[in-house]
Amino acid sequence: MTAPSVVPAPPEAPNALFELLQRLGDDRLVLGHRLSEWCGHGPILEEDIALANIALDLIGEATMLLRLAGQVEGQGRDEDALAYLREAVDFRNCRMVELPNGDFGFTIARQFLFDVYSVVLLDALTHSAHEELAAIAAKALKEARYHVRHSGDWMLKLGDGTEESHRRVQRALDELWRFTPELFATDDIDHAMRQANIAPDLGVLHEQWEALVRDVIDRATLTLPHDVPSAPGVRGGRQGFHTEHLGHLLAEMQIVARSHPGAKW
Amino acid sequence: MTGTMTNADREAAEQVRDLPGGDWPLWEVFTQSGQGAPHEHAGSLHAADAEQALQNARDVYARRGGVISLWVVPSGAITASSPGESGPFFDPGADKAYRHPQFYKVPRGVRGL
Amino acid sequence: MPQTRAPGSTEDPAMTAAFEARIAAGESIEPKDWMPERYRRQLVRMMSQHAHSEVVGMLPEANWITRAPSLRRKVGLLAKVQDEAGHGLYIYCGAETLGVDRAELVQQLLDGRAKYSSIFNYPTLSWADIGVIGWLVDGAAIVNQTVLAKASYGPYARAMIRICKEENFHKRQGYEIVSTLAAGTPAQKAMVQDAVNRWWWPSLMMFGPSDTESPNSAELLRWKVKRKSNDELRQRFVNLTVPQAIAVALTLPDPALRHDEATDAWISGPIDWDEFHEVVRGNGPCNRERLQARRAAHDEGTWVREAASAYAARQRAKQATAAA
């Protein structure tokens, strides 16, 4: 037996910008998809319309981000190819957004935690050295500012509403909290993007985020969970390590597109 | 689900139920479509409070753009004239020709009036 | 409903005559105007059925939002179904001007006491159904609503005007999906033809029974709530739609369909009214599922609505205390 004659090539240097754009785009695509599941099933007609509006904003943002990602990658993939033809392990969203909707309290608590994250992150990205990304961030920031007004108001209403609503939304917060460190965990991609002045320091954003979240949580008479994992865990959605829920979500989302290869819609 | 409400909750919720529209009261929505344009009645909706009424009005009546300002008013706060009295109420205004410029004659050839 | 007195029993004949004269003169009736109790009740019935139809109608289409095959289709469909919610809302609000609460109307729907358009008791089985619903079902609804925009009751007519403006995009979206599929792969063509086969006849039934069979038609026409008969509107829809089917080489499942040269009209074959009455009676393919979905949304939303009410009341109480 001889030694293998071919030494495996070193893995191609990951295109950090492509990775970053997928992270931003996939967060919004997956969360927008989850919110769209509410359509027709909301607690009251007015709220059905509100949730659909937020879903539309998020999917619109995802479309722009994934389109740009495809251009940056340069392999001829457009936003639909990225949304409909990637496997779960190739998605780069944080895990929080792929969790099933749960009750309205869970949906709102997740939305609130994400919306605040989105506002601080997009605000920073408007100063990105990457002009197209900065322009998308500026547009998305306006939308996110409205989203947090909506979810923040509901946090107050549910937290300081009835005993039942308080209990439900507190339970949702407790369940979601362990997924929040992932939003601010940094890896080589983040370092490279920060070096290039394309993306901000997530550590700084973490403090802003927590202050804003804490303010609303306090006013909503809720309590921040204490059992915060100090480290965000070794790997998460940003590296393709998802919960089992994402595969099911994608199976549904991609079924028609994948059943007819090459078809136009 | 009412069983999980405290007395204070129930008392609070009952005040709301007194208002027209069931659980959430009815609000009238007025939209302004451009700088200098008047606010016009667009329709109504249900909301628990003013902030929610504003947010819902944005999503229900301004989701296609073209609106730069919104008013929301609890429907119960609007006092309307009564159609049964519309004769005495409005007709006297209809024959006051001297309130309209056409009532007054201007000599031929004079402009700017 | 707050008032239940029998029509004509206590109503002043002079008032009724004056009302009829206003209608005949083409005047618009407003909420605080005097109106015969029967007119009010017919309007509440018709408007609430219409609003229920918009809301129940969200369900078969929402069934495909999560499976829309491209991002463009996903936002288009979501925005469309969201519009249906908005349209239900506008019409409920219009009905509320007649002195009835939306909560009460919704309860009638959930209890199975109120009707809604039977078309929404059919299932959506493929992506092509989304295109065909937009084209045929929204197409039929637009024919109806364009005429309702001239209804004698002001709030109903105004809601219809707003809805017609917004629904323009629904039909175009549907037809775009249909024409794309019709020009697509053999599998896509088969999919869209199958959808047309399933939706064509139910779409024609949307206009309701023939006028000779329709119990409410004559009165509604006299009061100018309806402005055209069911059969006239159905014929208008057929005349509009057949050329659109021909343009994308789709076959309508009616072997008797023919063009009448003299009137330049497309004449369809007989409608199976037995099927229509079965679905209205609750025996359509999805009647149970639709109501179950609405009930679940309502029940699971109770604690949410209560929370917002309790919060609002507490805030008001705080403000009152602070002001005192």
XYZ file of C-alpha atoms in Angstrom, chain C:
324
model
C -79.196 42.390 15.780
C -80.621 45.119 17.975
C -83.926 45.531 16.169
C -86.164 42.640 15.228
C -89.493 44.177 14.362
C -91.182 42.755 11.317
C -90.862 44.726 8.107
C -93.635 47.173 7.548
C -95.438 46.402 10.787
C -94.618 49.607 12.619
C -92.863 51.549 9.930
C -94.531 54.715 8.771
C -95.602 54.176 5.135
C -94.744 57.796 4.388
C -91.174 57.247 5.617
C -90.903 54.104 3.529
C -92.188 55.916 0.470
C -89.720 58.755 0.997
C -86.911 56.206 1.347
C -87.941 54.423 -1.840
C -88.039 57.769 -3.619
C -84.496 58.568 -2.493
C -83.318 55.191 -3.798
C -85.134 55.741 -7.082
C -83.467 59.149 -7.418
C -80.071 57.445 -7.053
C -79.278 58.995 -3.680
C -76.755 57.416 -1.363
C -78.032 56.165 2.008
C -75.808 56.989 4.987
C -75.619 55.294 8.413
C -77.696 57.804 10.359
C -80.380 58.108 7.677
C -83.729 56.497 8.307
C -84.018 53.162 6.512
C -86.549 50.343 6.542
C -85.585 47.630 9.000
C -85.664 45.106 6.184
C -83.117 47.128 4.161
C -80.854 47.303 7.193
C -81.109 43.588 7.820
C -80.502 42.667 4.192
C -77.404 44.847 4.182
C -76.037 43.382 7.406
C -76.595 39.903 5.986
C -74.999 40.685 2.649
C -72.054 42.693 4.000
C -71.222 40.206 6.720
C -71.343 37.312 4.235
C -69.052 39.289 2.001
C -66.638 40.046 4.845
C -66.647 36.421 6.031
C -65.851 35.354 2.472
C -62.795 37.586 2.382
C -61.516 36.201 5.672
C -62.267 32.522 5.010
C -60.912 33.079 1.508
C -57.486 33.733 2.994
C -57.168 30.089 4.011
C -56.994 28.201 0.697
C -54.436 30.658 -0.657
C -52.423 30.979 2.539
C -52.032 27.224 2.215
C -49.392 27.885 -0.475
C -47.500 30.900 0.918
C -44.905 28.664 2.551
C -44.430 26.704 -0.700
C -44.394 29.516 -3.259
C -41.682 28.538 -5.752
C -39.758 31.838 -5.925
C -39.231 34.843 -3.668
C -41.151 37.054 -6.078
C -44.120 34.696 -5.949
C -43.867 34.443 -2.185
C -44.179 38.186 -1.569
C -46.835 38.552 -4.269
C -49.018 35.885 -2.723
C -48.461 37.029 0.852
C -49.369 40.597 -0.084
C -52.470 39.337 -1.836
C -53.702 37.248 1.072
C -52.939 40.158 3.388
C -55.173 42.308 1.191
C -58.011 39.821 1.693
C -57.697 40.376 5.429
C -57.813 44.114 4.810
C -60.880 43.764 2.609
C -62.666 41.683 5.212
C -61.817 44.413 7.692
C -63.142 47.242 5.506
C -66.439 45.452 4.948
C -66.886 44.492 8.605
C -66.355 48.149 9.475
C -68.948 49.098 6.883
C -71.398 46.648 8.454
C -70.667 48.096 11.900
C -72.105 51.426 10.767
C -75.463 49.603 10.766
C -75.314 49.162 14.521
C -73.919 45.647 14.754
C -70.557 44.712 16.306
C -67.885 42.881 14.372
C -67.451 40.542 17.334
C -71.096 39.520 16.955
C -70.753 38.951 13.214
C -67.596 36.900 13.705
C -69.376 34.826 16.318
C -72.136 34.056 13.800
C -69.497 32.777 11.388
C -67.776 30.633 14.008
C -71.098 29.175 15.169
C -71.920 28.187 11.608
C -74.919 30.552 11.534
C -73.533 32.789 8.791
C -72.711 31.932 5.208
C -69.657 32.752 3.155
C -68.815 32.175 -0.482
C -68.831 28.455 -1.236
C -65.843 28.720 -3.538
C -63.558 28.744 -0.511
C -64.717 25.286 0.499
C -62.723 23.808 -2.356
C -59.129 22.691 -1.679
C -55.973 24.170 -3.227
C -54.067 21.118 -4.464
C -51.181 22.499 -6.509
C -49.259 25.722 -7.003
C -51.259 26.285 -10.194
C -54.385 26.693 -8.071
C -52.918 29.963 -6.803
C -52.696 31.322 -10.333
C -56.123 30.069 -11.297
C -57.770 31.459 -8.148
C -56.282 34.873 -8.844
C -57.442 34.756 -12.434
C -60.889 33.166 -12.117
C -62.027 33.639 -8.513
C -60.697 37.175 -8.146
C -61.819 37.862 -11.698
C -65.365 36.856 -10.796
C -65.198 38.810 -7.533
C -64.076 41.946 -9.375
C -67.027 41.705 -11.775
C -69.299 41.542 -8.746
C -67.581 44.252 -6.757
C -67.326 46.749 -9.580
C -71.106 46.804 -9.573
C -71.346 46.832 -5.771
C -69.232 49.989 -5.793
C -72.442 51.693 -6.957
C -74.567 50.158 -4.193
C -77.079 52.495 -2.552
C -75.552 52.161 0.926
C -72.682 54.651 1.167
C -70.303 52.777 3.499
C -70.645 49.578 1.438
C -70.045 51.413 -1.827
C -67.008 53.216 -0.388
C -65.494 49.969 0.903
C -66.013 48.468 -2.554
C -64.289 51.365 -4.289
C -61.240 50.931 -2.076
C -61.294 47.166 -2.600
C -61.642 47.378 -6.382
C -58.621 49.699 -6.540
C -56.555 47.248 -4.536
C -57.743 44.100 -6.265
C -56.503 45.129 -9.659
C -53.206 43.495 -8.879
C -54.749 40.241 -7.683
C -56.182 39.273 -11.014
C -53.083 40.302 -12.925
C -50.893 38.352 -10.532
C -53.080 35.290 -11.052
C -53.052 35.585 -14.807
C -49.292 36.075 -14.847
C -48.850 32.824 -12.903
C -51.287 31.043 -15.224
C -49.653 32.283 -18.413
C -46.169 31.441 -17.115
C -47.238 27.894 -16.301
C -49.104 27.547 -19.583
C -45.886 28.431 -21.405
C -43.772 26.219 -19.145
C -42.690 22.590 -18.990
C -45.150 19.790 -19.860
C -45.610 19.159 -16.131
C -46.423 22.828 -15.520
C -48.891 22.888 -18.411
C -50.636 19.791 -17.078
C -50.719 21.342 -13.608
C -52.409 24.543 -14.757
C -54.911 22.767 -17.018
C -55.881 20.527 -14.093
C -56.405 23.576 -11.906
C -58.588 25.240 -14.537
C -60.639 22.051 -14.813
C -61.303 22.091 -11.066
C -61.978 25.835 -10.612
C -63.967 26.805 -13.707
C -67.405 25.611 -12.663
C -67.157 26.696 -9.023
C -66.143 30.153 -10.324
C -69.321 30.380 -12.392
C -71.314 29.351 -9.326
C -69.853 32.275 -7.379
C -72.463 34.569 -8.928
C -75.163 32.633 -7.144
C -78.239 30.817 -8.384
C -80.065 31.938 -11.465
C -82.221 35.010 -10.726
C -85.401 33.012 -10.992
C -84.098 30.870 -8.086
C -82.448 33.580 -6.007
C -84.716 34.493 -3.078
C -83.146 37.863 -2.248
C -82.339 39.179 -5.686
C -85.504 41.085 -6.552
C -85.579 43.108 -3.348
C -81.852 43.864 -3.421
C -82.133 45.011 -7.002
C -85.081 47.271 -6.221
C -83.140 48.871 -3.362
C -80.093 49.206 -5.594
C -77.912 47.249 -3.206
C -77.362 44.971 -6.162
C -77.315 46.721 -9.526
C -77.175 43.756 -11.912
C -78.702 40.299 -11.774
C -76.648 37.196 -11.019
C -77.048 35.925 -14.559
C -76.029 39.232 -16.142
C -72.855 39.325 -14.061
C -72.068 35.676 -14.772
C -72.419 36.332 -18.500
C -70.147 39.358 -18.274
C -67.526 37.200 -16.527
C -67.736 34.438 -19.146
C -67.384 36.957 -21.964
C -64.293 38.456 -20.332
C -62.676 35.165 -19.422
C -63.031 32.913 -22.462
C -60.733 35.021 -24.668
C -58.178 35.101 -21.814
C -58.204 31.285 -21.720
C -57.802 31.098 -25.483
C -54.877 33.533 -25.351
C -52.846 31.109 -23.225
C -54.137 27.948 -24.960
C -56.039 26.603 -21.966
C -59.230 24.607 -22.385
C -62.285 25.427 -20.311
C -63.977 22.209 -19.168
C -67.288 22.890 -20.906
C -67.924 20.959 -24.124
C -71.090 22.989 -24.722
C -69.298 26.353 -24.605
C -69.961 28.237 -27.853
C -69.694 31.706 -29.312
C -72.972 33.320 -30.308
C -72.295 35.451 -33.359
C -75.510 37.462 -33.077
C -74.845 38.756 -29.556
C -71.055 38.330 -29.623
C -71.412 36.436 -26.338
C -69.890 33.200 -25.071
C -72.663 30.819 -24.021
C -71.741 28.210 -21.444
C -73.389 24.866 -20.846
C -75.689 24.081 -17.908
C -74.343 24.529 -14.365
C -74.598 21.626 -11.911
C -76.627 23.384 -9.224
C -76.883 20.187 -7.177
C -73.180 20.489 -6.436
C -73.641 24.158 -5.513
C -76.443 23.409 -3.041
C -74.485 20.531 -1.505
C -71.518 22.809 -0.814
C -73.778 25.553 0.571
C -75.349 22.959 2.871
C -71.924 22.311 4.360
C -70.980 19.202 2.404
C -68.203 20.707 0.300
C -64.699 19.267 0.409
C -63.325 21.711 3.008
C -66.270 23.283 4.884
C -65.240 21.734 8.192
C -61.557 22.520 7.818
C -62.228 26.171 7.027
C -64.414 26.752 10.064
C -62.090 24.773 12.306
C -59.186 26.963 11.212
C -61.147 30.159 11.913
C -62.293 28.875 15.303
C -58.776 27.848 16.262
C -57.400 31.270 15.341
C -60.155 32.978 17.303
C -59.854 30.759 20.382
C -56.069 30.837 20.474
C -56.230 34.607 20.086
C -58.529 35.143 23.054
C -55.772 35.497 25.641
C -53.951 37.904 23.327
C -56.953 40.178 22.836
C -57.688 40.057 26.563
C -54.110 40.975 27.400
C -54.206 44.052 25.172
C -57.543 45.128 26.647
C -56.316 44.674 30.204
C -53.119 46.578 29.479
C -54.997 49.441 27.848
C -57.462 49.675 30.732
C -54.636 49.715 33.274
C -52.867 52.487 31.383
C -56.075 54.515 31.281
C -56.560 53.991 34.998
C -52.978 55.143 35.649
C -53.511 58.259 33.570
C -56.742 58.998 35.385
C -54.991 58.633 38.751
C -52.145 60.844 37.643
C -54.581 63.502 36.429
C -56.663 63.429 39.618
